[in-house]
Amino acid sequence: MIQAQNSDASLSEVTTWFKAAEVSAFPENGGACVKYQDQQIAVFYFARRNEWYACQNMCPHKQQMILARGMVGDQCGEPKVACPYHKKTFSLITGENLNGECYEIQTYPVKVENGFVYIGIKE
Amino acid sequence: MSSLVTPPQRIIVVGNGMVGYKFCEKLVSKNQSGAFAITVFGEEPRPAYDRVHLSAYFSGTTAEELTMAPISWYEQNNITLHLGELVTDVDPVAKTITTHKGEIFAYDKLVLATGSGAFVPPINGVEKTGVFVYRTIEDLEAMLAYAPKAKTAAVIGGGLLGLEAAKAAVDMGLETHVIEFAPRLMPRQLDEAGSETLKKKLENLGISIHLKKSTTAILGEEAVNKMTFADGSELEVDMIIVSAGIKPRDEVARKAGLAVGPRGGIEVNNQLQTSDPDIFAVGESALHEGMIYGLIAPGYEMAEVVVTNLIGGEKSFTGFDMSTKLKLIGVDVASFGDPFCTETKGHPIVFEDKVKGIYKRINVSEDGKYLLGGILVGDASSYNMLLQTAKNKIILPPNPEDLILGARGGSAEPAGAGVMSLPEDATICSCENVTKGTICSSIVSDELSDVAGIKKCTKAGTSCGGCVPMLGDLLTATLKEQGKDVKKVLCEHFSYSRQEILDIVKINNIRTYDELLDQYGKGDGCEVCKPAVASILASTWNELILKQATIQDTNDRYLANIQKGGTYSVVPRIPGGEITPEKLIVIGQVAAKYSLYTKITGGQRIDMFGARIDQLPDIWEELVNAGFESGHAYGKSLRTVKSCVGSTWCRYGLHDSVGFAIQVEERYRGIRSPHKLKGGVSGCVRECAEAQSKDFGIIATEKGWNLFVCGNGGAKPQHAILFATDLDTETCLRYLDRFLMFYIKTAEPLNRTSTWLNKMEGGIDYLRQVIIEDSLGICEDLEREMAFMIETYACEWKEVVNNPELRKRFQHFINTPEPDPTIKFRQERGQVVPVVK
Ligand code: SRM
Ligand SMILES: Cc1cc2nc3c(=O)[nH]c(=O)nc-3n(C[C@H](O)[C@H](O)[C@H](O)COP(=O)(O)OP(=O)(O)OC[C@H]3O[C@@H](n4cnc5c(N)ncnc54)[C@H](O)[C@@H]3O)c2cc1C
Ligand code: SF4
Ligand code: FES
């Protein structure tokens, strides 16, 4: 069962569903970092909406490996994450920087099956 | 209709100073059709720069930053700019000018914007090495090159420019003297009492002021080493800055046979035409009705008049207000209208506070109806309103003294005369000549919501910046009139202020962010409301903040400050800065074991940097076991209470400042507040703990403690204000309990106590009434709430260390215990530092 698909990265391009961790390992309304091969992926659980999102862990502003430790929230309904360093915010759907700067982040589809969280990767 | 192609009029501008530049700017903005061909000659090697803010050069502003417009601007606007080229002759008959290179250029209209030079009185020895004037960037460069050889500087002249020069001398680290011939400072702007107040303030800053002194000679072999005065006294100096007035640069006009004044200056009529109607003079070189205007605003107005007339409009220059407001070495000085009541009859109302160094005088017309002028020293916050009240002949309120006394209580707006009472055509920005009407309609039609927008759309506030506070007032008032919400709401998720949310939380017994969002907010929240609410919940219930980890700012979430590269710092509490050798050793051992960089902080304790997230609980376990507690360096909460060594050791110490600092720091440790809190306790007035720069400062007196509040270091330093004197220990703590709790309950998020006070209506007097006289009847509550906070304190790190569930959260990856492989260190001066990615 696909519980949430929240990324503009089209589902059909997903070649691998990476089994990240149990649902209970993730904090509610917050994020955690998952290691997939050499990549770091930030996964966020919006418990209030029961929605999951994932994006690169590196903040493009000052190249810090940190977004998983950012605060989640919404801007006019659009789910977002704020980088802990300088509070740049990014849409978790499009990856777009919401402060009007021109860098953006990679987002990934997420699904939950049998109590596990999977991240959709296209190789 | 056929259009005749007329060749463009050739305009030559002599002088590329502030006014010459402004003339070009205004003319090109009207020169859409290419009716003018503009050529500019400037003697200085660089394009026009902001002379008004010249002193900023000493405090690090660069020549580029001072530049009015880069050379490319002139190119883009088809202005031919000749820099480093002096115009030596004008031939009004042939209508040509000649430059020092011997080149000749023809003009149709000529604008002389030659400004002025420093007036150097004919004192014996004035040509010696080490004597400077203060007008151009080259002058400054010469001074900077010389200053390292000098120790003592004297400024000749105690007027506006002289005091600017004195500031420069202080900035260069020199012992500074000001020599003034008149019996008072700034004789054109200030009366005796105003001068006296300013003098005291400057003397407190270490500047020696010598009045009624006339310099007779400057002595020294080649370089100066001494000056002598008419009264027989002497002063040893090795550098002199002459700032005794200005001398209009009228030499070219004079040579060309144009009319000049008996004491210099190119004579002009109301159209700024010289005795030759095709030649204009503007700025500091122009003599209008016997007057040279040594200020920038009238110069800009002159430029406007000439431009208007050149494009076929009609405008006259009919004199200009000489009102000025400036910040001299951090001291506000302003003088407006008729400051001395000499031209018109009236009576002065004077307010003077010798302790704080404030002098205010307003001159009210004989019938008490109008404001004629006045002087402000030490606090010029009401200058703009007073100036407008005088200029626009606004009828005064029945008690005109409120105009200066009202401002004392902290509100910048004098009673009875709000910004909106000004007429539409009141000039708010006199540099750019922008009226209230223009500003307000731009706020509405351009939908502006901040001062930056006003500056961009109207240019108001872009020159001297003096009107900026008033722009803010106009913005707030206009938005209010439009019915726009100017209420300070937290963010898009809560339409309440912080204070309202605090009440909601308390009254409805709300314990979690989610409850609050469900009942009073909307959406998912964000990085603004989450930490603000987290702080409110913590200040109200004092529960372990990690119970709601994901609404905390990252530092609070991991109980450590995040650093470059993704590591954290560890700061154990060292109350009052006192530490035993044993504990010092523990810190050393822990730092060595985990390879942490160590540094003594500015807050009298030790910071260990470079801990990985997974190491934090282990490090803290060792620290907690050795008796350390969290230092809350990551929290919006009490940081440090600095102490000086006090009566135990110091020969001057009156009481045990270390003991008291420890007591205070332990009392308030861990309490969450709108912003961080810092304190200090000094054992005597020498103030080695710098308590007066803290949110609260305590200084020992013979009889007890003086309590200061609302100081701030940081980005906008502000001295703490003396709140109550000679308190016994118990009363001091009681006042502090009330003060801190009142701040916690009423301040906006991320406002330090200083900002909070600055916004408080009624200011420090009101605060005293609330805290000392209990005017709101809330002190009992405040004390009880504070007592609750103190009782329920628990060290957060101790709880984490002893709680395996919480410890588990401290790891980088959720699916492997590996640390973040991207963290890298290198060595520097024997310790690790992060490799910046
Ligand atoms: C470590 C230290 C510098 C040092 O090496 O000495 C320091 C380091 C930081 N300061 Fe500070 N400040 C330190 C003393 C000060 C002082 C001096 C003092 O406390 O006597 C001041 C001026 C006094 C004051 O606050 O009024 C100071 C004014 C600031 C400000 C400006 C606050 C303001 O009101 O303008 C910030 C920014 C802020 O808080 O928003 C800041 C913010 C910071 C932050 C937290 C920036 C950040 O978010 O990363 C730095 C964190 C470093 C870390 O991880 O520990 N720091 N900072 C000092 C730690 C003191 C301590 O033991 O807790
Ligand atoms: C340190 C300092 C602080 C000041 N503070 C304030 C303040 O706080 N408030 C305020 O209102 N005013 C202040 N002023 C005054 C203000 O700077 C002047 O009113 C303003 O600069 C006058 O502009 P201007 O264009 O007429 O003259 P200037 O800016 O002096 O420009 C004249 C230019 O013409 C050039 N020139 C002269 N003759 C020739 C020639 N024959 N050929 C070619 N070029 C020539 C000069 O080299 C100069 O570059 C201050 C001045 C100084 C020096
Ligand atoms: S002054 Fe700036 S750089 Fe230095 S510690 Fe404070 S915040 Fe960091
Ligand atoms: S590093 Fe993320 S906002 Fe600066």
Short mmCIF file of N, CA and C and ligand atoms in Angstrom, two decimals, chain B residues 13-22 40-46 48-55 82 84-89 98 112-117 134-136 140 160-162 164-165 243 246 249-252 282-286 293-300 302 323-327 431 464, ligand 2:
data_model
loop_
_atom_site.label_atom_id
_atom_site.label_comp_id
_atom_site.label_asym_id
_atom_site.label_seq_id
_atom_site.Cartn_x
_atom_site.Cartn_y
_atom_site.Cartn_z
N VAL B 13 29.61 71.30 -15.88
CA VAL B 13 29.56 71.40 -14.42
C VAL B 13 30.99 71.43 -13.90
N VAL B 14 31.33 72.47 -13.16
CA VAL B 14 32.66 72.55 -12.56
C VAL B 14 32.55 72.10 -11.12
N GLY B 15 33.20 71.00 -10.81
CA GLY B 15 33.13 70.47 -9.45
C GLY B 15 32.27 69.22 -9.43
N ASN B 16 32.87 68.10 -8.98
CA ASN B 16 32.12 66.86 -8.87
C ASN B 16 32.07 66.46 -7.39
N GLY B 17 31.45 67.34 -6.60
CA GLY B 17 31.24 67.03 -5.18
C GLY B 17 29.80 66.57 -5.03
N MET B 18 29.31 66.66 -3.82
CA MET B 18 27.97 66.13 -3.56
C MET B 18 26.90 66.87 -4.33
N VAL B 19 27.00 68.19 -4.36
CA VAL B 19 25.95 68.96 -5.02
C VAL B 19 26.09 68.88 -6.54
N GLY B 20 27.34 68.91 -7.03
CA GLY B 20 27.56 68.77 -8.47
C GLY B 20 27.00 67.44 -8.96
N TYR B 21 27.21 66.40 -8.15
CA TYR B 21 26.68 65.09 -8.52
C TYR B 21 25.16 65.11 -8.53
N LYS B 22 24.59 65.69 -7.48
CA LYS B 22 23.13 65.71 -7.36
C LYS B 22 22.51 66.44 -8.54
N VAL B 40 31.42 67.07 -17.00
CA VAL B 40 31.73 67.40 -15.61
C VAL B 40 33.23 67.40 -15.39
N PHE B 41 33.71 68.42 -14.69
CA PHE B 41 35.13 68.46 -14.32
C PHE B 41 35.27 68.39 -12.81
N GLY B 42 36.03 67.44 -12.33
CA GLY B 42 36.26 67.33 -10.90
C GLY B 42 37.74 67.33 -10.61
N GLU B 43 38.13 68.10 -9.65
CA GLU B 43 39.54 68.20 -9.32
C GLU B 43 40.03 66.96 -8.58
N GLU B 44 39.15 66.36 -7.81
CA GLU B 44 39.55 65.20 -7.02
C GLU B 44 39.70 63.97 -7.93
N PRO B 45 40.54 63.02 -7.52
CA PRO B 45 40.83 61.88 -8.40
C PRO B 45 39.68 60.87 -8.50
N ARG B 46 38.70 60.95 -7.60
CA ARG B 46 37.62 59.96 -7.62
C ARG B 46 36.28 60.65 -7.82
N ALA B 48 32.36 61.77 -7.22
CA ALA B 48 31.76 62.36 -6.02
C ALA B 48 31.46 61.31 -4.97
N TYR B 49 31.74 61.65 -3.73
CA TYR B 49 31.46 60.72 -2.62
C TYR B 49 30.77 61.48 -1.50
N ASP B 50 30.27 60.71 -0.57
CA ASP B 50 29.46 61.24 0.53
C ASP B 50 30.35 61.90 1.58
N ARG B 51 30.51 63.21 1.48
CA ARG B 51 31.37 63.92 2.42
C ARG B 51 30.75 63.97 3.81
N VAL B 52 29.42 63.99 3.85
CA VAL B 52 28.73 64.07 5.14
C VAL B 52 29.13 62.91 6.05
N HIS B 53 29.33 61.76 5.44
CA HIS B 53 29.68 60.59 6.26
C HIS B 53 31.16 60.26 6.16
N LEU B 54 31.95 61.27 5.89
CA LEU B 54 33.39 61.10 5.74
C LEU B 54 34.01 60.38 6.94
N SER B 55 33.56 60.74 8.14
CA SER B 55 34.18 60.17 9.34
C SER B 55 34.04 58.66 9.37
N HIS B 82 35.46 64.24 -16.39
CA HIS B 82 36.91 64.45 -16.34
C HIS B 82 37.32 64.50 -14.88
N GLY B 84 40.24 64.45 -11.79
CA GLY B 84 41.60 64.92 -11.59
C GLY B 84 41.92 66.08 -12.52
N GLU B 85 40.91 66.83 -12.89
CA GLU B 85 41.14 67.93 -13.81
C GLU B 85 40.55 69.22 -13.23
N LEU B 86 41.41 70.18 -12.99
CA LEU B 86 41.02 71.43 -12.37
C LEU B 86 40.67 72.46 -13.46
N VAL B 87 39.52 73.09 -13.28
CA VAL B 87 39.17 74.18 -14.20
C VAL B 87 39.87 75.44 -13.69
N THR B 88 40.69 76.05 -14.54
CA THR B 88 41.48 77.19 -14.08
C THR B 88 40.91 78.52 -14.53
N ASP B 89 40.18 78.51 -15.64
CA ASP B 89 39.65 79.78 -16.14
C ASP B 89 38.28 79.61 -16.76
N THR B 98 38.75 76.69 -19.35
CA THR B 98 40.07 76.14 -19.62
C THR B 98 40.47 75.28 -18.43
N LEU B 112 28.67 76.22 -11.62
CA LEU B 112 29.81 76.17 -10.72
C LEU B 112 29.38 75.48 -9.43
N ALA B 113 29.93 74.30 -9.21
CA ALA B 113 29.63 73.56 -7.98
C ALA B 113 30.96 73.25 -7.32
N THR B 114 31.69 74.31 -7.06
CA THR B 114 33.09 74.14 -6.63
C THR B 114 33.23 73.95 -5.12
N GLY B 115 32.11 74.04 -4.38
CA GLY B 115 32.17 73.74 -2.96
C GLY B 115 33.02 74.71 -2.18
N SER B 116 33.65 74.20 -1.14
CA SER B 116 34.49 75.07 -0.36
C SER B 116 35.70 74.29 0.11
N GLY B 117 36.63 75.01 0.64
CA GLY B 117 37.81 74.38 1.21
C GLY B 117 37.84 74.72 2.69
N TYR B 134 40.46 68.82 7.06
CA TYR B 134 39.58 67.66 7.07
C TYR B 134 38.44 67.88 6.09
N ARG B 135 38.67 67.52 4.84
CA ARG B 135 37.61 67.79 3.87
C ARG B 135 37.48 66.66 2.83
N THR B 136 38.63 66.08 2.45
CA THR B 136 38.59 65.10 1.36
C THR B 136 39.14 63.76 1.83
N LEU B 140 42.07 62.52 4.70
CA LEU B 140 41.97 61.42 5.66
C LEU B 140 43.12 60.45 5.51
N LEU B 160 30.64 72.23 14.30
CA LEU B 160 30.19 70.95 13.79
C LEU B 160 31.33 70.13 13.16
N LEU B 161 32.07 70.77 12.26
CA LEU B 161 33.14 70.04 11.57
C LEU B 161 34.29 69.70 12.50
N GLY B 162 34.58 70.61 13.43
CA GLY B 162 35.67 70.37 14.37
C GLY B 162 35.40 69.15 15.21
N GLU B 164 33.46 66.68 14.41
CA GLU B 164 33.60 65.52 13.52
C GLU B 164 35.07 65.11 13.45
N ALA B 165 35.92 66.11 13.31
CA ALA B 165 37.35 65.83 13.22
C ALA B 165 37.85 65.23 14.53
N SER B 243 39.99 72.97 11.74
CA SER B 243 38.61 72.86 11.34
C SER B 243 37.87 74.10 11.78
N ILE B 246 34.74 77.19 6.86
CA ILE B 246 34.94 76.89 5.45
C ILE B 246 35.16 78.17 4.65
N ARG B 249 35.01 78.10 -2.53
CA ARG B 249 35.99 78.05 -3.63
C ARG B 249 35.48 78.95 -4.76
N ASP B 250 35.76 80.25 -4.67
CA ASP B 250 35.24 81.19 -5.66
C ASP B 250 36.34 81.72 -6.58
N GLU B 251 37.55 81.08 -6.52
CA GLU B 251 38.70 81.67 -7.22
C GLU B 251 38.50 81.77 -8.74
N VAL B 252 37.87 80.73 -9.32
CA VAL B 252 37.68 80.76 -10.78
C VAL B 252 36.67 81.85 -11.15
N VAL B 282 26.01 76.70 -7.32
CA VAL B 282 25.21 75.93 -6.37
C VAL B 282 26.13 75.37 -5.28
N GLY B 283 25.52 74.96 -4.17
CA GLY B 283 26.27 74.31 -3.10
C GLY B 283 27.01 75.30 -2.23
N GLU B 284 28.11 74.84 -1.69
CA GLU B 284 28.82 75.65 -0.70
C GLU B 284 29.61 76.80 -1.30
N SER B 285 29.66 76.88 -2.64
CA SER B 285 30.38 78.01 -3.22
C SER B 285 29.44 79.20 -3.47
N ALA B 286 28.12 78.94 -3.38
CA ALA B 286 27.16 80.00 -3.73
C ALA B 286 26.84 80.88 -2.52
N TYR B 293 25.58 78.38 2.69
CA TYR B 293 24.96 77.26 3.40
C TYR B 293 25.94 76.10 3.50
N GLY B 294 26.45 75.86 4.68
CA GLY B 294 27.44 74.79 4.84
C GLY B 294 26.82 73.43 5.11
N LEU B 295 25.62 73.21 4.59
CA LEU B 295 24.94 71.93 4.82
C LEU B 295 24.50 71.35 3.49
N ILE B 296 24.21 70.06 3.52
CA ILE B 296 23.93 69.38 2.27
C ILE B 296 22.52 69.63 1.74
N ALA B 297 21.54 69.69 2.64
CA ALA B 297 20.15 69.81 2.19
C ALA B 297 19.91 71.07 1.33
N PRO B 298 20.37 72.24 1.79
CA PRO B 298 20.17 73.41 0.93
C PRO B 298 20.90 73.27 -0.41
N GLY B 299 22.05 72.61 -0.42
CA GLY B 299 22.79 72.39 -1.67
C GLY B 299 21.95 71.59 -2.66
N TYR B 300 21.33 70.52 -2.17
CA TYR B 300 20.49 69.69 -3.02
C TYR B 300 19.31 70.51 -3.55
N MET B 302 19.30 73.66 -4.11
CA MET B 302 19.82 74.55 -5.16
C MET B 302 19.92 73.79 -6.49
N SER B 323 18.26 73.96 10.22
CA SER B 323 18.12 72.96 11.28
C SER B 323 19.03 71.76 11.01
N THR B 324 19.62 71.24 12.05
CA THR B 324 20.49 70.08 11.88
C THR B 324 20.32 69.14 13.03
N LYS B 325 20.49 67.87 12.71
CA LYS B 325 20.57 66.88 13.78
C LYS B 325 21.74 66.00 13.44
N LEU B 326 22.59 65.76 14.40
CA LEU B 326 23.69 64.86 14.12
C LEU B 326 24.06 64.07 15.35
N LYS B 327 24.78 63.02 15.10
CA LYS B 327 25.26 62.22 16.21
C LYS B 327 26.74 62.47 16.27
N CYS B 431 16.74 66.30 2.70
CA CYS B 431 17.82 66.08 1.73
C CYS B 431 17.25 65.83 0.34
N CYS B 464 21.05 61.55 4.42
CA CYS B 464 21.62 61.60 5.77
C CYS B 464 20.96 60.59 6.69
C1 LIG C 2 33.74 66.20 7.61
C2 LIG C 2 32.48 66.83 7.12
C3 LIG C 2 31.26 66.54 7.73
C4 LIG C 2 30.07 67.11 7.29
N1 LIG C 2 28.92 66.80 7.93
C5 LIG C 2 27.76 67.33 7.47
C6 LIG C 2 26.52 66.98 8.07
O1 LIG C 2 26.49 66.20 9.03
N2 LIG C 2 25.37 67.52 7.58
C7 LIG C 2 25.39 68.36 6.49
O2 LIG C 2 24.32 68.80 6.06
N3 LIG C 2 26.54 68.71 5.93
C8 LIG C 2 27.74 68.23 6.38
N4 LIG C 2 28.91 68.59 5.77
C9 LIG C 2 28.87 69.57 4.69
C10 LIG C 2 28.61 68.92 3.32
O3 LIG C 2 29.51 67.89 3.11
C11 LIG C 2 28.71 69.97 2.25
O4 LIG C 2 27.67 70.89 2.44
C12 LIG C 2 28.61 69.42 0.83
O5 LIG C 2 29.61 68.48 0.61
C13 LIG C 2 28.70 70.56 -0.16
O6 LIG C 2 28.70 70.05 -1.46
P1 LIG C 2 29.37 70.83 -2.68
O7 LIG C 2 29.16 69.97 -3.85
O8 LIG C 2 28.86 72.20 -2.67
O9 LIG C 2 30.89 70.90 -2.31
P2 LIG C 2 31.97 69.74 -2.27
O10 LIG C 2 31.37 68.49 -1.81
O11 LIG C 2 33.11 70.31 -1.49
O12 LIG C 2 32.39 69.55 -3.77
C14 LIG C 2 33.09 70.49 -4.53
C15 LIG C 2 34.01 69.76 -5.47
O13 LIG C 2 34.45 70.62 -6.46
C16 LIG C 2 35.84 70.44 -6.70
N5 LIG C 2 36.37 71.68 -7.28
C17 LIG C 2 36.49 72.89 -6.68
N6 LIG C 2 36.98 73.79 -7.56
C18 LIG C 2 37.17 73.13 -8.73
C19 LIG C 2 37.65 73.51 -10.00
N7 LIG C 2 38.04 74.74 -10.24
N8 LIG C 2 37.73 72.59 -10.98
C20 LIG C 2 37.34 71.32 -10.76
N9 LIG C 2 36.85 70.90 -9.56
C21 LIG C 2 36.78 71.79 -8.56
C22 LIG C 2 36.37 70.11 -5.34
O14 LIG C 2 37.60 69.44 -5.43
C23 LIG C 2 35.26 69.24 -4.79
O15 LIG C 2 35.46 67.90 -5.15
C24 LIG C 2 30.10 68.03 6.20
C25 LIG C 2 31.33 68.32 5.59
C26 LIG C 2 32.50 67.73 6.03
C27 LIG C 2 33.81 68.08 5.37
#
